[in-house]
Amino acid sequence: MDLVLSHGYDHDGFLLSDDGGARPVLYRNLGNGTFAELDLGLPKQLIGKALVAADVDGDRDLDLFLGGQTMQPVLLRNDVVHGGHMLTLTLRGKVSNLWGLGSRVRLKTSAGVRVAEMSVGAPAQTIEAACVQFAVPAAEQPIGIEVDWPSGFTSVLPLASLDQHLQIVEPALVTLSARHVFASASTTVNIQARAFLADGSFAAPQVPVQIELVGGAPGVLDAPQCDANGACVRTWHPPTKGAGAAVFVVHVAGQELSVRPVVRFVATGSP
């Protein structure tokens, strides 16, 4: 990955109205642990700490928004023609968070592996789009994509083209019939879990799935009911008095998922 920096006043510089010659800087990654500065039309002076890289004009390359500190912000369109491929990737979590934030993405090509993490982190007072973009030289051929989700599941998918926008959806490893309930004698919540293969297809029914209450959690779990498709369902009965939360832990093929489902309850008549 290459590197772009934006600079603004430090506290003393702001008091003295001295920007120290602040300007944005773009460095190209030479691939050997060093960088070289590039002159691609960035402003020769701009005081601003905010910086976001995003595909503003929809042409699948990264443009730059540079926030102003004592100057107007600047939006710079990327018109560089690199002649390679551009792969844009978004995630949709079903058990993990919706945008798949915290996921680790590995792009495998004929030249090796590139790694990125799904994040919206950006400099001061900014947020980036929840996507990952890979710029790939023209000679490289696609092999596949791997996504390590926060839930603990890993998606492994073949990749036919490096020139596309791709959305990867996390399998619904665990589903709840309700997350918030007003508890009474008849209230129940069904927790379903099942095993998936890395390509998102169903695993064989023989893959064991286990659902348990975390130690000390309130309520009662009925015995598990497992069907011929490998889904395991347990019914939880919340307490009929008071309020609180029940946390469940799920194991698939002996491996504990990193995300624990939670049901919050308030008993009927409770304040």
C-alpha atoms as one frame of an Amber mdcrd trajectory, in Angstrom:
protein
   0.000   0.000   0.000   1.093   3.539  -0.712   0.965   6.374   1.804  -0.620
   9.830   1.774  -0.164  12.352   4.601  -1.902  15.603   5.425  -0.497  18.150
   7.873  -1.933  20.881  10.045  -1.011  23.175  12.868   0.252  21.833  16.138
  -0.886  23.838  19.154   2.111  26.209  19.232   1.970  26.733  15.475  -1.698
  27.651  15.698  -0.974  30.281  18.356   1.822  31.727  16.221  -0.077  31.439
  12.912   2.883  29.416  11.613   1.906  26.398   9.522   5.529  25.337   9.040
   4.986  24.949   5.299   2.248  22.333   5.770   1.332  20.408   2.613  -0.089
  16.996   1.753   2.469  14.407   0.659   2.043  11.223  -1.391   4.559   8.376
  -1.138   4.742   5.341  -3.397   5.541   2.019  -1.742   8.563   0.604  -3.567
   7.930  -2.868  -2.165  11.307  -3.162  -0.429  10.524  -1.420   2.853  11.079
   2.093   1.484   8.899   4.845  -0.009   9.495   7.532  -2.651   7.614  10.823
  -2.828   5.396  11.319  -5.882   4.319  14.623  -7.403   0.816  13.970  -8.743
  -0.785  17.371  -8.416  -1.362  17.647  -4.677  -1.622  21.227  -3.343   1.700
  22.895  -2.584   0.180  24.225   0.642  -2.824  23.043   2.623  -3.372  23.298
   6.369  -5.591  20.446   7.430  -5.335  17.280   9.500  -8.469  15.591   8.109
  -7.930  13.206   5.199 -10.192  10.630   3.556  -9.520   8.411   0.539 -12.744
   7.358  -1.221 -14.154   6.684  -4.682 -16.139   9.926  -4.866 -16.864   9.891
  -8.606 -17.653   6.163  -8.917 -14.847   5.237 -11.323 -13.415   2.651  -8.876
 -10.196   4.461  -7.999  -9.476   6.413  -4.831  -9.981  10.174  -4.761  -8.808
  12.376  -1.872 -10.698  14.717   0.414  -8.379  17.003   2.412 -10.032  18.838
   5.283  -9.177  22.454   6.003  -8.024  23.668   9.408  -7.700  27.377   8.640
  -8.309  26.916   4.904 -11.193  25.615   2.814 -11.250  21.827   2.360 -10.207
  20.428  -1.014 -11.643  17.512  -2.996  -9.121  16.035  -5.435 -10.275  13.707
  -8.216  -7.874  10.906  -9.084  -7.245  10.929 -12.848  -4.127   8.725 -12.764
  -4.340   5.882 -15.293  -2.344   2.967 -13.918  -3.342   0.316 -16.472  -3.897
  -2.349 -13.821  -6.903  -3.802 -12.024  -9.096  -2.333  -9.282 -10.998  -4.644
  -6.936 -13.456  -3.087  -4.491 -14.797  -5.236  -1.676 -17.613  -4.661   0.806
 -18.800  -7.001   3.543 -22.198  -7.710   5.058 -22.131  -9.363   8.454 -24.914
 -11.649   9.636 -23.432 -12.648  12.998 -20.611 -10.110  13.139 -21.417  -6.391
  12.845 -23.280  -5.284   9.703 -20.267  -3.775   7.885 -17.868  -6.544   8.904
 -15.652  -4.031  10.703 -12.582  -5.725  12.128 -12.543  -8.416   9.437  -9.223
  -9.331   7.854  -9.294  -9.679   4.068  -6.684 -11.613   2.071  -6.515 -11.219
  -1.703  -4.602 -14.041  -3.393  -3.197 -13.530  -6.874  -0.518 -15.144  -9.018
   2.028 -12.777  -7.411   1.200 -13.548  -3.767  -1.109 -12.338  -0.997  -2.276
  -8.838  -0.074  -3.863  -8.241   3.333  -6.232  -5.465   4.434  -8.531  -4.914
   7.406 -12.077  -3.602   7.122 -12.193  -0.323   9.010 -13.752   3.135   8.891
 -10.908   4.656  10.897  -9.518   7.901   9.507  -7.737  11.050  10.720  -9.335
  13.720  12.895 -13.081  14.362  12.498 -13.517  12.045   9.519 -14.830   8.570
   8.732 -14.055   6.434   5.701 -16.395   4.244   3.674 -16.662   0.654   4.887
 -14.877  -0.921   1.941 -11.515  -2.337   0.942  -9.910  -1.482  -2.399  -7.013
  -3.332  -3.998  -5.053  -1.862  -6.941  -3.355  -4.758  -8.721  -0.797  -4.691
 -11.570  -2.129  -5.799 -14.960   0.039  -8.928 -15.181  -1.372 -10.555 -12.021
  -4.071 -13.211 -12.238  -6.812 -13.682  -9.614  -6.938 -16.758  -7.379  -9.300
 -16.078  -4.488 -10.475 -14.059  -1.494 -10.425 -15.054   2.182 -12.258 -13.133
   4.916 -11.672 -13.748   8.635 -14.877 -12.436  10.255 -15.048 -11.155  13.845
 -17.382 -14.084  14.578 -14.487 -16.507  14.046 -15.774 -17.835  10.720 -13.552
 -17.701   7.606 -15.063 -17.276   4.142 -13.011 -18.683   1.246 -14.163 -17.772
  -2.253 -12.681 -18.177  -5.752 -12.156 -14.977  -7.728 -12.752 -14.819 -11.474
 -11.902 -11.157 -12.063  -9.867  -8.405 -10.415 -11.990  -5.699 -12.050 -15.220
  -5.697 -10.088 -17.104  -4.553  -7.025 -17.682  -7.592  -4.850 -19.856  -7.973
  -1.759 -19.249 -10.967   0.509 -22.007 -11.991   2.913 -21.258 -13.803   6.155
 -23.363 -16.945   6.671 -26.060 -16.736   9.344 -24.258 -19.020  11.785 -26.587
 -18.049  14.632 -30.103 -16.581  14.522 -32.403 -15.488  17.342 -36.188 -15.270
  17.200 -35.965 -12.159  19.426 -33.274 -10.016  21.031 -35.509  -8.036  23.389
 -38.530  -9.555  25.127 -41.163  -8.710  27.711 -41.087 -11.916  29.709 -44.125
 -13.794  30.947 -44.914 -17.420  31.634 -45.426 -18.030  27.896 -42.441 -16.073
  26.538 -39.741 -18.067  24.743 -36.808 -17.295  22.457 -35.437 -19.737  19.901
 -31.673 -19.765  19.293 -30.661 -21.557  16.086 -27.119 -22.363  15.015 -25.744
 -24.408  12.173 -22.434 -25.168  10.513 -21.376 -23.716   7.180 -18.479 -24.552
   4.914 -15.940 -21.872   4.037 -17.668 -21.197   0.691 -20.931 -20.399   2.500
 -22.717 -23.678   1.727 -24.297 -25.847   4.410 -22.052 -28.303   6.199 -23.085
 -31.906   6.677 -25.542 -32.648   9.507 -22.791 -34.673  11.180 -20.903 -31.460
  12.069 -21.695 -30.954  15.775 -23.272 -27.678  16.901 -23.661 -26.791  20.576
 -25.587 -23.911  22.193 -25.243 -23.185  25.907 -25.993 -20.420  28.382 -22.951
 -18.643  29.738 -22.432 -19.672  33.344 -24.721 -17.786  35.724 -26.966 -16.416
  32.964 -30.676 -16.331  33.878 -33.431 -18.434  32.397 -33.769 -22.064  31.337
 -32.767 -23.802  28.088 -34.790 -26.700  26.716 -33.001 -29.734  25.279 -31.510
 -29.171  21.803 -33.539 -30.101  18.731 -31.405 -30.880  15.655 -32.825 -31.500
  12.168 -31.639 -33.455   9.139 -30.068 -30.297   7.647 -27.676 -29.890  10.547
 -29.461 -26.987  12.278 -29.570 -27.036  16.071 -32.319 -25.134  17.911 -32.693
 -24.516  21.632 -35.595 -22.724  23.271 -34.839 -20.315  26.117 -37.378 -19.416
  28.804 -36.590 -16.074  30.516 -37.308 -15.436  34.187 -40.827 -14.204  34.913
 -39.566 -11.635  37.419 -37.033  -8.846  37.197 -34.948  -7.699  34.222 -31.561
  -8.572  32.783 -29.751 -10.251  29.924 -28.868 -13.795  28.916 -25.686 -14.528
  26.990 -25.198 -17.661  24.891 -22.045 -19.365  23.711 -22.011 -21.390  20.478
 -19.551 -24.097  19.454 -19.350 -25.377  15.864 -17.287 -28.510  15.275 -15.770
 -27.964  18.702 -14.681 -24.379  17.964 -16.204 -21.574  20.010 -17.505 -18.632
  17.986 -16.039 -15.274  18.982 -19.424 -13.518  18.953 -21.881 -14.345  21.726
 -25.602 -13.683  21.130 -27.434 -11.690  23.826 -31.155 -11.561  24.700 -32.347
  -8.751  26.994 -35.577  -9.185  28.922 -37.929  -7.252  31.147 -40.511  -9.307
  32.997 -44.145  -8.291  32.625 -45.036  -5.896  35.420 -41.415  -4.963  36.162
 -40.595  -1.254  36.298
